[in-house]
Tab-separated table of C-alpha atoms in Angstrom:
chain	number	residue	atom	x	y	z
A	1	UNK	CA	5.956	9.369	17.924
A	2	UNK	CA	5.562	6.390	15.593
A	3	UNK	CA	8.688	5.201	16.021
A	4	UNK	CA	8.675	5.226	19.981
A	5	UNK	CA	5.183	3.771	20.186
A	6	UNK	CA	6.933	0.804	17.782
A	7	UNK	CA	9.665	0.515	20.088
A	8	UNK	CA	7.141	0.551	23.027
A	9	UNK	CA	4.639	-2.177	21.754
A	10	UNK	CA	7.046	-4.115	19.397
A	11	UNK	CA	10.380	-4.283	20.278
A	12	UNK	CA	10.515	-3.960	23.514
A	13	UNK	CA	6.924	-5.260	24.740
A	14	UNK	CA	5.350	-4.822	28.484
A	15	UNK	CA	3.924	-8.592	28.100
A	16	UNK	CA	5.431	-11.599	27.029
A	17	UNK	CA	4.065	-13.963	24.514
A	18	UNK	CA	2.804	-15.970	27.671
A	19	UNK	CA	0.820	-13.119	28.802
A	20	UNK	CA	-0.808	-11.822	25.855
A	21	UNK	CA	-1.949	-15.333	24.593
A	22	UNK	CA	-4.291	-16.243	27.479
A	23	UNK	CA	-6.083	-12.642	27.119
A	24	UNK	CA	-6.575	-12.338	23.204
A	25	UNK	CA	-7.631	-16.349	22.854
A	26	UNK	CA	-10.710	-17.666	23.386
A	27	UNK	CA	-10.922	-20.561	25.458
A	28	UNK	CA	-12.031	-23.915	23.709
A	29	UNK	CA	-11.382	-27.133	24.223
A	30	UNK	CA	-7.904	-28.915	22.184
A	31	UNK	CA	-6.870	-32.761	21.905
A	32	UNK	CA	-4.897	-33.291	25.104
A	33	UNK	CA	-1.021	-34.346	23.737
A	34	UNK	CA	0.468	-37.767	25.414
A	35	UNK	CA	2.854	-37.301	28.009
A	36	UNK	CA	6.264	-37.551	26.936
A	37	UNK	CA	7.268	-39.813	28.937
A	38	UNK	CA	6.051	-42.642	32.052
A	39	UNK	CA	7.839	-40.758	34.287
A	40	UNK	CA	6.554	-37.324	33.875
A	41	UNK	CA	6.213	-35.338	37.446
A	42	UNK	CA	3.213	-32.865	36.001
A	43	UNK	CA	-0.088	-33.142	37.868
A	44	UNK	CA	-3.425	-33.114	35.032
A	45	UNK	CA	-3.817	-29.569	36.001
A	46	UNK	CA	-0.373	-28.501	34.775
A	47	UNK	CA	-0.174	-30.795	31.836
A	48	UNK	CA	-3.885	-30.080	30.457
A	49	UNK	CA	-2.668	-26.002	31.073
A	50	UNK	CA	0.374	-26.581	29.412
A	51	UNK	CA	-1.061	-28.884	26.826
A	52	UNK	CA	-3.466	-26.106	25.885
A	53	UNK	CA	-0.818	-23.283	25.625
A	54	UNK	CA	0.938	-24.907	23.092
A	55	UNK	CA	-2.021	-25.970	20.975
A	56	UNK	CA	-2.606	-22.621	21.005
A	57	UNK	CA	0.942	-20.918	20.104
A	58	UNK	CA	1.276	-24.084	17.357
A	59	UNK	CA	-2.268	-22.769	15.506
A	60	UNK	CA	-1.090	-19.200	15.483
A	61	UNK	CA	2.283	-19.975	13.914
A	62	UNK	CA	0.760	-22.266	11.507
A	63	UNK	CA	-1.736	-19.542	10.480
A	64	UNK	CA	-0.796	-18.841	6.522
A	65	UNK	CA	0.569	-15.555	5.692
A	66	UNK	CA	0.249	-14.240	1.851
A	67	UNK	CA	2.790	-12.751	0.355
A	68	UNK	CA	3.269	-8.975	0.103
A	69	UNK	CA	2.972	-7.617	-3.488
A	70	UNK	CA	5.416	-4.083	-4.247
A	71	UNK	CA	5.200	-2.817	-7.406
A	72	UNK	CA	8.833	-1.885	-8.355
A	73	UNK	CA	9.673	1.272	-8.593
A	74	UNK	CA	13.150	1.374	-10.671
A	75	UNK	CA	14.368	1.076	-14.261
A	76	UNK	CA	16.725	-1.774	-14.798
A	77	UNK	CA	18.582	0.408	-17.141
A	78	UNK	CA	18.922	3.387	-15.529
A	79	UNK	CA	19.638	0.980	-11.877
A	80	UNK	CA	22.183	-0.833	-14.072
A	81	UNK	CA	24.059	2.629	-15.107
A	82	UNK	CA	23.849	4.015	-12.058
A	83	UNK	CA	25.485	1.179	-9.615
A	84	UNK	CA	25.959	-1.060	-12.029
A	85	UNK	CA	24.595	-3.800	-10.450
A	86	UNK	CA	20.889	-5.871	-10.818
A	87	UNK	CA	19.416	-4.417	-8.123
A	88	UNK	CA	15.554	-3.242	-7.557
A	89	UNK	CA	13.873	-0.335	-5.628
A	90	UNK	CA	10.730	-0.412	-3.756
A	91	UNK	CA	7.687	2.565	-2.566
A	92	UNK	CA	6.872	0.649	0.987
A	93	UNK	CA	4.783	2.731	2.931
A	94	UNK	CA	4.640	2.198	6.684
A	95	UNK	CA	1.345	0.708	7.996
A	96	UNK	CA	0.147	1.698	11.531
A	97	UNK	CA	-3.183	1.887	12.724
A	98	UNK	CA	-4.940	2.943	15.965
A	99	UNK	CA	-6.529	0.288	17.660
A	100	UNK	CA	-8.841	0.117	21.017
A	101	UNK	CA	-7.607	-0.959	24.603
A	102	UNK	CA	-6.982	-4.641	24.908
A	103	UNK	CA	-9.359	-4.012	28.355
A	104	UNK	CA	-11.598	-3.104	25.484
A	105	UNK	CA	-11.269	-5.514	23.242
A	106	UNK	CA	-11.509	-8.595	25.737
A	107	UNK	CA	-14.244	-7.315	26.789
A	108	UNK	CA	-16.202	-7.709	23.653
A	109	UNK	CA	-14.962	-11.277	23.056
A	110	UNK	CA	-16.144	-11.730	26.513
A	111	UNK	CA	-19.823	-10.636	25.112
A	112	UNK	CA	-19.655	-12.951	22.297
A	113	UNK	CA	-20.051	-16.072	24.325
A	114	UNK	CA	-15.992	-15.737	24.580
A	115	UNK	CA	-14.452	-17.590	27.952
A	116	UNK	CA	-11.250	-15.518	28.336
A	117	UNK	CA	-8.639	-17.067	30.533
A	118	UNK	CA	-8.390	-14.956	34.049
A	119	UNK	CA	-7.260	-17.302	36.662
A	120	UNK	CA	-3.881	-17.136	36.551
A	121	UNK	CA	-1.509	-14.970	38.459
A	122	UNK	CA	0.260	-13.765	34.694
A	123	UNK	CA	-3.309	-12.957	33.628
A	124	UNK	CA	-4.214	-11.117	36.752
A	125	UNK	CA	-0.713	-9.167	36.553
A	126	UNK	CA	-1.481	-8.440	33.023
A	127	UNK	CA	-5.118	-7.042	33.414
A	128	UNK	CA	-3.949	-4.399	35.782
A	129	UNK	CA	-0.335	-3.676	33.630
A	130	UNK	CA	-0.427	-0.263	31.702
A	131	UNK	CA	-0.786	-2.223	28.085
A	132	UNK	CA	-4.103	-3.699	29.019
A	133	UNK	CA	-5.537	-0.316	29.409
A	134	UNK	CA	-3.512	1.772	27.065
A	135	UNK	CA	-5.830	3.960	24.686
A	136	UNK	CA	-5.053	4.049	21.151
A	137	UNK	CA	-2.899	1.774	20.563
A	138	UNK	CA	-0.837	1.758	17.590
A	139	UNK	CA	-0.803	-1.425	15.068
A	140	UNK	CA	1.903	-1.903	12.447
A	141	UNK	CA	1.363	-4.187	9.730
A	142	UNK	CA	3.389	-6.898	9.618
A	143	UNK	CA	5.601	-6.966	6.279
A	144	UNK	CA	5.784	-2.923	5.800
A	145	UNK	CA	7.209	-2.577	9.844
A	146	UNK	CA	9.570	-5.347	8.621
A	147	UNK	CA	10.707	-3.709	5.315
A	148	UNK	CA	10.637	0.065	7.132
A	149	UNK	CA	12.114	-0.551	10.685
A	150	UNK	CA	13.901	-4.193	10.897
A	151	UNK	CA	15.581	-4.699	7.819
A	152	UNK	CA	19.417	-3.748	8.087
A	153	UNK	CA	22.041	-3.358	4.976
A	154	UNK	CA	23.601	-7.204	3.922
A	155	UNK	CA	20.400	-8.700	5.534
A	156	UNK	CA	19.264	-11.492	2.958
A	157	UNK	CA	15.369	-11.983	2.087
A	158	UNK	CA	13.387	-14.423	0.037
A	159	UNK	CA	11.607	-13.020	-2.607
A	160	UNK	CA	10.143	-13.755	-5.901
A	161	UNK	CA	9.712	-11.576	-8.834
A	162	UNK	CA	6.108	-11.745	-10.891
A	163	UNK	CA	5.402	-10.127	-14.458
A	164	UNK	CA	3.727	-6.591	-14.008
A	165	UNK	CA	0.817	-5.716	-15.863
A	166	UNK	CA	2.174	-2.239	-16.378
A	167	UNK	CA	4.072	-2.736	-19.810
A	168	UNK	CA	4.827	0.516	-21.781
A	169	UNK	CA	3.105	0.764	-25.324
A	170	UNK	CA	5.636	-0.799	-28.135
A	171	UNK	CA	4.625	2.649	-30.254
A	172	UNK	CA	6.772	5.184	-28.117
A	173	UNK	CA	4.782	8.111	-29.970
A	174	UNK	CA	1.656	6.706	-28.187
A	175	UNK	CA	0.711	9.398	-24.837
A	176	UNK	CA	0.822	7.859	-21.162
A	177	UNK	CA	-1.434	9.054	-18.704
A	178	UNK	CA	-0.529	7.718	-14.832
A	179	UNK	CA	-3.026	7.963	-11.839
A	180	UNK	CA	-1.778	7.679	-8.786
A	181	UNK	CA	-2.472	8.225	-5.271
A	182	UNK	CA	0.238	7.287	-2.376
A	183	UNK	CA	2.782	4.606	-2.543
A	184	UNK	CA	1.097	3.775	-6.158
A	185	UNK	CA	3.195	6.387	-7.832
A	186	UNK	CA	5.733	3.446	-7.597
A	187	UNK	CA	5.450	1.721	-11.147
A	188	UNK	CA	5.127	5.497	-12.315
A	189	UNK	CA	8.543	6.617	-10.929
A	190	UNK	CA	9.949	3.342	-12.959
A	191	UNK	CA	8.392	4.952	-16.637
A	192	UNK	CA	9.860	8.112	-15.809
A	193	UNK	CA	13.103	7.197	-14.741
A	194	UNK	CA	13.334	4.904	-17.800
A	195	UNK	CA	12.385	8.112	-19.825
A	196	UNK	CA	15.135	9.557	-18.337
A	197	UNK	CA	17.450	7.267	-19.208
A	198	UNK	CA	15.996	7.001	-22.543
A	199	UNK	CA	16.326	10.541	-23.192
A	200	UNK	CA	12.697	10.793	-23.259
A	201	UNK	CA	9.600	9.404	-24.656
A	202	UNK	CA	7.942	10.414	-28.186
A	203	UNK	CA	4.724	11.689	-26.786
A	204	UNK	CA	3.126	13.297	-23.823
A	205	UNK	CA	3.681	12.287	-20.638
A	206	UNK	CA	0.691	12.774	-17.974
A	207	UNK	CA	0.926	12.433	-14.376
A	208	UNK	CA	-2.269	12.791	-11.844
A	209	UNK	CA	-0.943	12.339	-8.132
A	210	UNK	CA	-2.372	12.273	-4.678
A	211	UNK	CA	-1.845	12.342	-1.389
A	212	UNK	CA	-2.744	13.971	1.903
A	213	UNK	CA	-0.065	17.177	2.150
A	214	UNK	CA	2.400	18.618	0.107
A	215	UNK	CA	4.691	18.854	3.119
A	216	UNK	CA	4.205	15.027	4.794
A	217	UNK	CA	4.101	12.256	2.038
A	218	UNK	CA	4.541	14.013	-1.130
A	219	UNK	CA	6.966	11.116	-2.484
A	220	UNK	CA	9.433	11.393	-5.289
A	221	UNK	CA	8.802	15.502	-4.471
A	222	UNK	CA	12.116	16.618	-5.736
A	223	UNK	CA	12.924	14.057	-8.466
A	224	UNK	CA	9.192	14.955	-10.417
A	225	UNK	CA	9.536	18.141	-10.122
A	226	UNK	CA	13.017	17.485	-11.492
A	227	UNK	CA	11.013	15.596	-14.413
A	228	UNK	CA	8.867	18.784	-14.754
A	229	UNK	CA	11.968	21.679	-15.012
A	230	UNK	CA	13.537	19.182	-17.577
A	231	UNK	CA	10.401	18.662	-19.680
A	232	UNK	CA	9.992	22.823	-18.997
A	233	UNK	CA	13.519	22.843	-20.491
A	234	UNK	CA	13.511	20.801	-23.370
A	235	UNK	CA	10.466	22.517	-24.879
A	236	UNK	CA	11.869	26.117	-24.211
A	237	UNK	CA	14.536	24.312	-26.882
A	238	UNK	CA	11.782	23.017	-29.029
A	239	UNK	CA	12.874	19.575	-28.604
A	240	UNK	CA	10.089	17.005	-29.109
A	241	UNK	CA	11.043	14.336	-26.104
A	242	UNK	CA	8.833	14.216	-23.262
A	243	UNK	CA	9.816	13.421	-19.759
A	244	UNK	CA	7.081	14.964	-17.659
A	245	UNK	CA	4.928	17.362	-19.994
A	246	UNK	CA	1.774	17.791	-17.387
A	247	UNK	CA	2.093	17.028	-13.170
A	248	UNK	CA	-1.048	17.286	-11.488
A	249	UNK	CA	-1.375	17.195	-7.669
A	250	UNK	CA	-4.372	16.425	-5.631
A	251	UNK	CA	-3.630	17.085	-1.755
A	252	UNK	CA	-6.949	15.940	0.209
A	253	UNK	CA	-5.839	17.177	3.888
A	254	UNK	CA	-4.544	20.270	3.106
A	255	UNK	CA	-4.527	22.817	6.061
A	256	UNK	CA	-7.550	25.482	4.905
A	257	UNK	CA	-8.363	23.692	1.541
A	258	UNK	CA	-10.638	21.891	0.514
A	259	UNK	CA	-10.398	17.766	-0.223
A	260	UNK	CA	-8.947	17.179	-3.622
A	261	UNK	CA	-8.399	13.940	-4.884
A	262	UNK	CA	-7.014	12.410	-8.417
A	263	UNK	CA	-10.662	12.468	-9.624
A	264	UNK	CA	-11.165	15.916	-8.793
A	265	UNK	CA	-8.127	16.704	-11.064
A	266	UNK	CA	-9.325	14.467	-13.807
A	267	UNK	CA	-12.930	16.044	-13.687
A	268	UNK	CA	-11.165	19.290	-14.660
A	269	UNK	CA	-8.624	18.127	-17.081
A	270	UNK	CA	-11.476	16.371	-19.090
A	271	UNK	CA	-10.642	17.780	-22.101
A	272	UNK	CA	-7.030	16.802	-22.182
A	273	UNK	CA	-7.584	13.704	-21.271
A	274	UNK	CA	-10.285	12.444	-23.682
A	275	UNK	CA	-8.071	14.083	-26.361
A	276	UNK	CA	-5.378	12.134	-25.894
A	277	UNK	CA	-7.030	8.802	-25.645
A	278	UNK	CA	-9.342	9.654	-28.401
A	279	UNK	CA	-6.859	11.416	-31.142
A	280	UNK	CA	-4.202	9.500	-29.819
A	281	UNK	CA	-4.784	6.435	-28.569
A	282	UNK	CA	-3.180	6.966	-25.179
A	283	UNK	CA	-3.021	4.451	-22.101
A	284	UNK	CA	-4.078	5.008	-18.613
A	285	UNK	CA	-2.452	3.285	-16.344
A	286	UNK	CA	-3.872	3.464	-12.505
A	287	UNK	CA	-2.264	2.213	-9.308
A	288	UNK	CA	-3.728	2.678	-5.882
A	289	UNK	CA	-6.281	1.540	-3.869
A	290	UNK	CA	-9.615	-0.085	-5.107
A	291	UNK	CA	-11.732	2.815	-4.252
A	292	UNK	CA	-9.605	5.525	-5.977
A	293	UNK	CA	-9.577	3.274	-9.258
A	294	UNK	CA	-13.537	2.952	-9.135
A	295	UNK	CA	-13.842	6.680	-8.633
A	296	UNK	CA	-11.531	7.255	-11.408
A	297	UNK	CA	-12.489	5.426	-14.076
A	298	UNK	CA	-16.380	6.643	-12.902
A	299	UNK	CA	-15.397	10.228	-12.947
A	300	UNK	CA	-13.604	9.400	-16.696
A	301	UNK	CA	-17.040	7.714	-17.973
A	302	UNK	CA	-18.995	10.658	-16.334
A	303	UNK	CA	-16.633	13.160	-18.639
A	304	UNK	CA	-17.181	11.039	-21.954
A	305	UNK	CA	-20.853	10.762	-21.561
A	306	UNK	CA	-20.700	14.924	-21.374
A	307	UNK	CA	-18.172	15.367	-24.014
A	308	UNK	CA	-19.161	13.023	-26.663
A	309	UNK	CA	-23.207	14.020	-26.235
A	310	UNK	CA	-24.381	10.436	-24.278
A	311	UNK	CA	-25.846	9.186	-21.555
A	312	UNK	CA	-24.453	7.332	-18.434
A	313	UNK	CA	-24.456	4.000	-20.409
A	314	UNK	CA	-22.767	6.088	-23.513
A	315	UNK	CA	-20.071	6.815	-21.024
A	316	UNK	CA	-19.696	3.541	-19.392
A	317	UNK	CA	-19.450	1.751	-23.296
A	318	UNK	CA	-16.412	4.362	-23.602
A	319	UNK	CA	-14.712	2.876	-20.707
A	320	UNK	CA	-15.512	-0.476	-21.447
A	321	UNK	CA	-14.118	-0.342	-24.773
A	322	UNK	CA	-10.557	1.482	-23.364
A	323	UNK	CA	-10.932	-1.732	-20.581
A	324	UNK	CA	-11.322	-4.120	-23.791
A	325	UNK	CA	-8.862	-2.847	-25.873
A	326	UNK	CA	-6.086	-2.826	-22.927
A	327	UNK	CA	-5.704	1.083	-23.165
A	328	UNK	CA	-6.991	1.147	-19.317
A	329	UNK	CA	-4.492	-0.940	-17.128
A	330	UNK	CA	-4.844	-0.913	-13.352
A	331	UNK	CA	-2.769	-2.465	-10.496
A	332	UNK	CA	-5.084	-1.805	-7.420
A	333	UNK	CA	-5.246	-3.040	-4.152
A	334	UNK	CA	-8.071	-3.035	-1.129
């Protein structure tokens, strides 16, 4: 249904540029641009109309875009033995968002003091089209519909690649706990795949993931439960490497369940937690949105203040200190 409602309002659009300019812009008044030439055959009406179209299109394409940010979510070893090429792999997850009728949406620009354009015959045809009054409309964001639904094998892009803050400890017998919820398990499937090619890490390996159903956007599914028989494995043969030692899922629209998120898990894995970044000096790493890393790191600080006999501020110094001593490392977005 996505995909059709991309092709629909995307791809193959109902209005033209032309059309959809005059109804989303307010009207205000622009620097008129000479006239090209003496000998010119526009009338001031046409000219003024025309001058004002392309003041318009010119400040929407000069409108700045920042760039997108992906965490990477590949080894360079294990890419390098496996095609043997420097390549890198990427979590994008697809944006699309309902929004309300353009009918609607006029109209409240229109309430605002907003003069929306109406007088000519591509206006008129485009108030009464089917797009004007379409319900729910679906948005895609612009660099994820790109990445998911444009891009095409030997296409060519311009990107640049910054330092991460996710570094792995230099002590390999130091634990790693990962929190992640949706298309932040990225930087996470990059540790474990360099585990893997490592042959595994020196110390446990925690992973706390979430997402909305097992069945619809579990990512990696298969290769971390992979992780999880192999780590299952190797400690059936008392081997000491870690790949995966604990995978804990938090599924927040599960059909007949109740909401679950990372926190949730956290909350009732306190005491593993706080022993491995009290004993031994393990990092949390978190990756997701803003929200989920506030409710995190609250939810950790609620669990030290209990454990360690403290109040809220007792709890709060505890975080602080992991925050200070760069054994709590985020990469969150809004």
């Amino acid at each position: 249904a996505a995909q059709q409602a991309y092709e629909a309002c995307v791809r193959s659009p109902l209005l033209s540029l032309r059309e959809l300019l005059p109804l989303l812009a307010p009207s205000f008044s622009r620097p008129r641009l000479p006239r090209l030439s003496s000998s010119s055959t526009f009338d001031e009406d046409e000219e003024a109309a025309s001058t004002q179209e392309l003041g318009l299109i010119l400040s929407l394409l000069a409108a700045a875009h920042a760039p997108r940010a992906y965490t990477i979510a590949s080894s360079p070893k294990a890419l390098a033995r496996e095609t043997g090429t420097r390549s890198v792999a990427l979590c994008v997850g697809l944006v699309a968002e309902q929004r309300e009728s353009l009918a609607i949406t006029t109209a409240r620009l229109e309430e605002h003091g907003f003069k929306i354009f109406g007088s000519s015959s591509a206006v008129r045809s485009a108030r009464r089209g089917p797009l004007f009054h379409q319900e729910d409309r679906l948005f895609f964001g612009a660099c994820s519909s790109f990445i998911t639904q444009q891009l095409r094998p030997g296409d060519v892009l311009k990107a640049l690649i910054k330092p991460s803050s996710f570094r792995l400890p230099a002590d390999v017998k130091r634990p790693i706990i990962m929190v992640a919820a949706g298309t932040g398990i990225a930087p996470f499937i990059a540790f474990l795949r360099e585990f893997a090619c490592l042959g595994g890490w020196l110390a446990p390996v925690v992973l706390f993931f979430g997402c909305q159903r097992a069945n619809k956007d579990f990512l990696y599914r298969e290769e971390l439960l992979r992780y999880k028989a192999r780590q299952d494995a190797a400690e059936e043969s008392q081997g000491k490497k870690h790949f995966l030692t604990h995978l804990f899922l938090a599924f927040s629209r599960e059909p007949g369940q109740p909401k679950t998120y990372v926190q949730h898990k956290i909350a009732e894995q306190r005491n593993l937690v706080l022993q491995l970044l009290q004993e031994q000096q393990a990092t949390l790493y978190i990756c997701g949105r803003t929200a989920m890393a506030a409710g995190v790191t609250k939810t950790l600080a609620h669990a030290a203040a209990e454990t360690l006999g403290g109040d809220e501020a007792r709890g709060n110094a505890f975080v602080h200190d992991l925050r200070k001593s760069r054994r709590i490392v985020e990469e969150v977005w809004a």
